Coordinates of C-alpha atoms in Angstrom, one line a residue:
X1 CA -12.8 -39.6 -37.3
X2 CA -14.0 -36.7 -35.7
X3 CA -14.2 -38.7 -32.2
X4 CA -10.8 -39.5 -32.7
X5 CA -9.8 -36.1 -33.7
X6 CA -11.7 -35.1 -30.9
X7 CA -9.9 -37.7 -28.1
X8 CA -6.4 -37.0 -29.3
X9 CA -7.2 -33.1 -28.8
X10 CA -7.1 -34.3 -24.9
X11 CA -4.0 -34.1 -24.3
X12 CA -3.1 -31.5 -26.2
X13 CA -5.4 -29.1 -23.9
X14 CA -3.6 -31.0 -20.5
X15 CA -0.7 -29.9 -21.9
X16 CA -1.4 -26.6 -22.6
X17 CA -3.3 -26.0 -19.1
X18 CA 0.1 -27.4 -17.6
X19 CA 2.3 -25.2 -20.1
X20 CA 0.2 -22.0 -18.6
X21 CA 0.0 -23.5 -14.9
X22 CA 3.9 -23.9 -14.7
X23 CA 4.6 -20.4 -17.0
X24 CA 2.0 -18.4 -14.3
X25 CA 4.0 -19.5 -11.3
X26 CA 7.8 -18.7 -12.4
X27 CA 6.1 -15.4 -13.7
X28 CA 4.7 -15.6 -9.8
X29 CA 8.2 -16.3 -8.1
X30 CA 10.3 -14.5 -10.6
X31 CA 8.0 -11.0 -9.1
X32 CA 7.0 -12.9 -5.8
X33 CA 9.8 -9.7 -4.2
X34 CA 7.7 -6.7 -5.9
X35 CA 4.6 -8.1 -5.6
X36 CA 4.4 -5.8 -1.5
X37 CA 6.6 -3.0 -2.9
X38 CA 4.3 -2.7 -5.7
X39 CA 0.8 -3.2 -4.2
X40 CA 1.3 -1.0 -1.4
X41 CA 2.2 1.2 -5.2
X42 CA -0.8 0.8 -6.0
X43 CA -2.9 1.5 -3.6
X44 CA -0.9 4.9 -2.8
X45 CA -1.1 5.7 -6.3
X46 CA -4.6 5.0 -6.1
X47 CA -5.5 7.3 -3.3
X48 CA -3.5 10.2 -4.5
X49 CA -4.2 10.8 -8.5
X50 CA -7.0 13.1 -8.5
X51 CA -4.0 15.4 -6.3
X52 CA -1.3 14.3 -8.8
X53 CA -4.1 15.8 -11.7
X54 CA -4.5 18.8 -9.7
X55 CA -0.9 19.5 -9.8
X56 CA -0.3 18.3 -14.0
X57 CA -3.0 21.4 -14.6
X58 CA -0.9 24.2 -12.3
X59 CA 2.0 22.9 -13.9
X60 CA 1.7 23.6 -17.1
X61 CA 0.2 20.4 -18.5
X62 CA 4.2 19.4 -18.4
X63 CA 3.3 15.3 -17.2
X64 CA 7.2 15.0 -15.7
X65 CA 6.6 18.8 -13.5
X66 CA 3.7 16.6 -11.7
X67 CA 5.5 13.3 -10.4
X68 CA 8.3 14.8 -9.2
X69 CA 6.8 16.9 -6.8
X70 CA 4.4 14.1 -5.9
X71 CA 7.6 12.4 -5.6
X72 CA 8.3 14.7 -3.7
X73 CA 5.3 15.3 -1.0
X74 CA 5.7 11.3 -0.9
X75 CA 9.2 12.0 1.0
X76 CA 8.8 14.8 2.6
X77 CA 4.4 13.0 4.1
X78 CA 4.5 9.8 3.5
X79 CA 8.2 7.7 4.0
X80 CA 10.2 9.6 6.3
X81 CA 7.3 10.2 8.3
X82 CA 7.3 5.9 8.7
X83 CA 10.7 6.2 8.5
X84 CA 11.6 7.5 11.7
X85 CA 8.9 5.9 13.3
X86 CA 10.0 3.0 12.2
X87 CA 12.9 3.2 13.2
X88 CA 12.2 5.2 17.0
X89 CA 10.7 1.7 17.3
X90 CA 13.0 -0.2 16.9
X91 CA 16.0 2.0 19.0
X92 CA 12.7 2.9 21.9
X93 CA 11.1 -0.4 22.8
X94 CA 13.9 -2.3 23.4
X95 CA 15.4 0.3 26.9
X96 CA 12.5 1.0 28.1
X97 CA 11.3 -2.7 28.4
X98 CA 14.9 -2.6 30.3
X99 CA 14.3 0.6 32.2
X100 CA 10.7 -0.2 33.3
X101 CA 12.6 -3.8 34.6
X102 CA 15.2 -2.4 36.3
X103 CA 13.0 -0.5 38.6
X104 CA 12.2 2.6 37.7
X105 CA 8.5 3.2 37.5
X106 CA 7.3 5.5 40.4
X107 CA 3.3 4.4 41.3
X108 CA 1.5 6.3 43.5
X109 CA 0.1 5.2 46.9
X110 CA -4.1 5.3 46.0
X111 CA -5.4 5.5 49.6
X112 CA -8.6 5.8 48.4
X113 CA -8.1 1.6 47.3
X114 CA -9.5 1.6 51.1
X115 CA -12.1 3.0 51.3
X116 CA -13.6 0.9 48.3
X117 CA -16.4 -1.4 49.1
X118 CA -16.0 -5.3 50.7
X119 CA -12.8 -4.9 48.4
X120 CA -10.9 -2.6 49.0
X121 CA -8.5 -3.4 51.2
X122 CA -7.8 -6.1 48.7
X123 CA -7.4 -4.1 46.2
X124 CA -5.5 -2.3 47.4
X125 CA -2.9 -4.7 49.5
X126 CA -2.4 -6.2 46.7
X127 CA -1.2 -2.9 44.3
X128 CA 1.1 -1.9 47.7
X129 CA 3.1 -5.0 46.8
X130 CA 3.4 -4.3 43.6
X131 CA 4.5 -1.0 44.3
X132 CA 7.4 -1.5 46.9
X133 CA 8.0 -4.3 45.0
X134 CA 9.4 -1.3 42.3
X135 CA 9.0 -2.2 38.6
X136 CA 10.9 -5.4 38.4
X137 CA 8.1 -7.1 41.0
X138 CA 5.2 -5.2 37.8
X139 CA 7.4 -6.2 34.4
X140 CA 7.5 -10.2 37.1
X141 CA 3.9 -10.6 36.8
X142 CA 3.3 -9.0 33.2
X143 CA 6.0 -10.7 31.5
X144 CA 4.4 -13.4 31.0
X145 CA 1.4 -11.6 29.1
X146 CA 3.9 -8.9 27.6
X147 CA 7.0 -10.9 26.3
X148 CA 5.3 -12.3 23.6
X149 CA 3.8 -9.4 22.0
X150 CA 6.0 -7.7 22.8
X151 CA 8.5 -9.1 21.0
X152 CA 6.5 -10.1 18.2
X153 CA 6.5 -5.9 17.3
X154 CA 9.9 -5.6 17.9
X155 CA 10.7 -8.7 15.8
X156 CA 8.3 -7.1 13.7
X157 CA 10.0 -3.9 13.6
X158 CA 13.2 -5.1 13.6
X159 CA 13.4 -6.5 10.4
X160 CA 14.2 -3.0 9.0
X161 CA 16.7 -3.6 5.8
X162 CA 13.7 -5.0 4.2
X163 CA 11.2 -2.7 5.1
X164 CA 12.8 -0.2 3.7
X165 CA 13.4 -2.2 0.4
X166 CA 10.0 -1.5 0.8
X167 CA 9.2 1.6 0.6
X168 CA 12.1 2.3 -2.2
X169 CA 10.8 -0.3 -4.3
X170 CA 7.4 1.2 -3.9
X171 CA 8.5 3.9 -4.5
X172 CA 10.0 2.9 -7.7
X173 CA 7.3 1.5 -8.4
X174 CA 4.9 4.6 -8.4
X175 CA 6.6 7.0 -10.4
X176 CA 6.6 5.0 -13.3
X177 CA 2.2 3.9 -12.4
X178 CA 2.3 7.4 -12.1
X179 CA 3.8 8.3 -15.5
X180 CA 1.6 5.5 -17.3
X181 CA -1.5 5.8 -15.4
X182 CA -3.6 5.7 -17.8
X183 CA -2.0 2.7 -19.2
X184 CA -1.8 1.2 -16.7
X185 CA -6.2 1.7 -15.3
X186 CA -7.0 0.9 -20.0
X187 CA -5.0 -2.4 -19.5
X188 CA -6.4 -3.3 -15.8
X189 CA -9.8 -2.3 -17.0
X190 CA -8.9 -3.7 -20.5
X191 CA -8.4 -7.0 -18.7
X192 CA -11.7 -7.1 -16.3
X193 CA -13.4 -7.0 -19.6
X194 CA -12.3 -9.9 -20.8
X195 CA -13.0 -11.7 -17.5
X196 CA -16.3 -10.8 -16.9
X197 CA -17.7 -8.5 -19.4
X198 CA -18.5 -5.1 -17.4
X199 CA -19.0 -6.4 -14.1
X200 CA -15.7 -7.3 -14.6
X201 CA -14.8 -3.4 -14.7
X202 CA -17.8 -2.6 -12.3
X203 CA -15.9 -5.1 -9.5
X204 CA -12.7 -2.2 -10.5
X205 CA -14.3 0.6 -9.8
X206 CA -14.9 -0.5 -6.8
X207 CA -11.5 -2.1 -6.1
X208 CA -10.4 1.7 -6.4
X209 CA -13.2 3.3 -4.4
X210 CA -12.5 1.0 -1.6
X211 CA -8.5 1.9 -2.1
X212 CA -8.7 4.7 -1.8
X213 CA -10.9 5.2 1.8
X214 CA -8.4 2.6 3.1
X215 CA -5.7 4.7 1.9
X216 CA -7.4 8.7 2.7
X217 CA -9.5 7.8 4.9
X218 CA -8.0 5.8 7.8
X219 CA -4.3 5.4 6.6
X220 CA -3.9 9.5 6.4
X221 CA -6.8 10.2 9.6
X222 CA -4.1 8.2 11.4
X223 CA -0.4 8.6 10.5
X224 CA -1.9 13.2 11.0
X225 CA -3.7 12.4 14.5
X226 CA -0.1 10.1 15.4
X227 CA 2.5 13.0 13.9
X228 CA 0.4 15.8 16.0
X229 CA 0.1 14.1 19.1
X230 CA 3.5 13.1 19.1
X231 CA 5.3 17.0 18.8
X232 CA 1.9 17.9 21.4
X233 CA 3.6 15.2 23.5
X234 CA 7.6 15.5 22.2
X235 CA 7.3 19.6 23.1
X236 CA 5.2 18.3 26.6
X237 CA 8.2 16.7 27.5
X238 CA 6.6 13.4 27.6
X239 CA 9.1 11.0 27.6
X240 CA 9.6 8.8 24.7
X241 CA 7.6 10.6 22.8
X242 CA 8.7 9.1 19.7
X243 CA 8.3 5.3 20.9
X244 CA 4.7 6.6 21.7
X245 CA 3.7 8.1 18.4
X246 CA 4.0 4.4 16.8
X247 CA 1.8 3.0 19.6
X248 CA -0.7 6.4 19.1
X249 CA -0.6 5.5 15.2
X250 CA -1.8 1.7 16.0
X251 CA -4.0 2.8 17.4
X252 CA -5.8 5.5 15.0
X253 CA -5.3 2.1 12.6
X254 CA -7.3 -0.8 14.2
X255 CA -10.0 2.5 15.2
X256 CA -9.1 2.7 19.5
X257 CA -7.6 6.7 19.0
X258 CA -4.5 9.0 20.1
X259 CA -6.8 9.2 23.7
X260 CA -5.8 6.0 24.7
X261 CA -1.6 7.5 24.5
X262 CA -2.4 10.6 25.0
X263 CA -4.4 10.8 29.1
X264 CA -2.1 8.5 30.4
X265 CA 0.7 11.0 29.6
X266 CA -1.7 14.1 30.5
X267 CA -2.0 12.3 34.7
X268 CA 1.8 11.4 34.5
X269 CA 2.8 15.7 33.5
X270 CA -0.1 16.7 36.6
X271 CA 1.5 13.3 39.4
X272 CA 4.6 15.2 38.4
X273 CA 3.8 18.4 38.5
X274 CA 4.3 19.4 35.3
X275 CA 0.7 20.9 36.0
X276 CA 1.3 23.5 33.0
X277 CA 2.2 21.8 30.5
X278 CA -0.5 19.1 31.8
X279 CA -2.7 21.7 30.9
X280 CA -1.5 22.3 27.3
X281 CA -1.4 18.9 26.0
X282 CA -5.1 18.9 27.6
X283 CA -6.4 21.1 24.9
X284 CA -3.9 19.3 22.3
X285 CA -5.3 16.1 23.6
X286 CA -9.2 17.6 22.9
X287 CA -7.7 18.8 19.1
X288 CA -6.2 15.8 18.0
X289 CA -8.7 13.4 19.4
X290 CA -11.0 15.8 17.5
X291 CA -9.5 15.7 14.5
X292 CA -10.9 12.5 14.1
X293 CA -14.5 13.6 13.4
X294 CA -13.8 16.6 11.1
X295 CA -11.0 15.0 8.8
X296 CA -11.5 10.7 7.9
X297 CA -15.4 12.3 6.2
X298 CA -14.1 14.9 4.2
X299 CA -10.5 11.5 3.7
X300 CA -13.8 9.3 2.6
X301 CA -16.0 11.5 1.0
X302 CA -13.3 9.6 -2.4
X303 CA -13.5 6.2 -1.5
X304 CA -16.2 3.8 0.8
X305 CA -17.4 3.5 4.3
X306 CA -17.2 0.4 6.1
X307 CA -17.1 -1.2 8.7
X308 CA -14.8 -0.8 11.9
X309 CA -14.1 -4.7 12.3
X310 CA -13.3 -4.8 9.0
X311 CA -10.4 -2.7 9.5
X312 CA -9.1 -3.7 12.5
X313 CA -9.3 -7.6 11.3
X314 CA -7.3 -5.7 8.1
X315 CA -4.7 -5.0 10.4
X316 CA -3.5 -7.3 12.8
X317 CA -4.0 -9.7 9.4
X318 CA -1.4 -7.9 7.8
X319 CA 0.7 -7.2 10.6
X320 CA 0.7 -11.4 11.7
X321 CA 1.2 -12.3 7.6
X322 CA 3.5 -9.2 6.3
X323 CA 5.5 -7.6 9.3
X324 CA 4.7 -3.7 9.3
X325 CA 4.0 -3.0 5.5
X326 CA 1.0 -5.6 6.6
X327 CA -0.7 -2.2 8.0
X328 CA -1.4 -0.8 5.4
X329 CA -2.1 -4.0 2.8
X330 CA -4.0 -5.8 4.8
X331 CA -6.6 -3.2 5.5
X332 CA -7.0 -2.5 1.4
X333 CA -7.0 -6.5 0.3
X334 CA -10.4 -6.9 3.2
X335 CA -11.5 -3.4 2.0
X336 CA -12.1 -4.9 -1.9
X337 CA -13.1 -8.4 -1.4
X338 CA -15.8 -6.4 1.3
X339 CA -17.2 -4.2 -1.4
X340 CA -17.0 -7.2 -3.9
X341 CA -18.9 -8.7 -2.4
X342 CA -20.7 -6.4 -0.8
X343 CA -22.5 -5.5 -4.2
X344 CA -22.3 -9.2 -6.3
X345 CA -25.0 -10.0 -2.6
X346 CA -26.9 -7.1 -3.5
X347 CA -27.0 -7.9 -7.4
X348 CA -29.7 -10.5 -6.8
X349 CA -31.5 -11.8 -10.3
X350 CA -34.9 -11.0 -10.5
X351 CA -37.8 -14.1 -10.2
X352 CA -38.8 -16.3 -13.4
X353 CA -42.4 -16.5 -11.8
X354 CA -43.3 -14.0 -9.3
X355 CA -45.0 -15.2 -5.8
X356 CA -48.5 -16.0 -7.5
X357 CA -47.2 -18.0 -9.7
X358 CA -45.9 -19.7 -8.1
X359 CA -48.5 -20.6 -5.9
X360 CA -51.6 -20.6 -9.1
X361 CA -48.8 -23.7 -10.0
X362 CA -48.4 -25.8 -6.4
X363 CA -52.0 -25.5 -6.6
X364 CA -52.6 -27.1 -10.7
X365 CA -49.9 -29.7 -9.7
X366 CA -52.0 -30.5 -6.9
X367 CA -55.0 -31.1 -8.6

């Protein structure tokens, strides 16, 4: 009778499992438009939660005033700069490519190439041929390699409306998480404890450290360097300063640094005869470049140190997978996974027998 009851329970278990899977899939289908925005909001709230608590203490312990202040700060320091960078990328990238393609580029002669031994003359003749053809000839040579890449980035940035929908959703969820942050954190930790006990709770804490590390040590540092570098370019009179600001932000995200954009701008200023602003931009570039070594250690103390290759892979992979919003979500996903896997690897259980006991057991077996 007991075996019969156990046998009849199998369909019940299968149907129950199927029902749960269907409900999970249906829930994911319903909330799918909000997943990226909610993930982004979680990253922002976790990174800025200590700041919100300090503001709450300063504002007479009123959570509503602290949430309002954090909303204004997100708008002024985070959403508006990102929106400006994306819109400038869309507005300026196509005219810049068309301007280069029409042959409006003037390049130096570089006569010193002839003095290079062995292959100097060949380099000079090839370079002179490109210079004589103007920007159109250069673009004809580079287009097979540059066209698809440029088209990809422009198409990604072209999803302007969808990106701002994610920004709006992120702001809305950030306000809700600021308002009920303790309850949400308690619910997540309680669920993690049900799943994995103490290890589950520790995994949640490690994930929070990784998110704060990426958000503060990588994204905020890159954003500050990009804004300051863009201000320097605009004041010095470099054309397409807003588009170059976007490039600086991308370079700082992938840990290349702002000098990849600032040094060519300095060379252009000196080549065009504006030595005064070129010198000013040199000094300003030194400040912006060294800011990475000062600001990032201060911010990364609140999180966890991460490999550069991990951040680079997260930025590029996130951009390919999720578009512009993936610049922020991609590194976070890899950072959380990296931290959890690292802790799991180093958490080696103690062996039941030491080496001497194993050797003795083998010798006894041989005898």
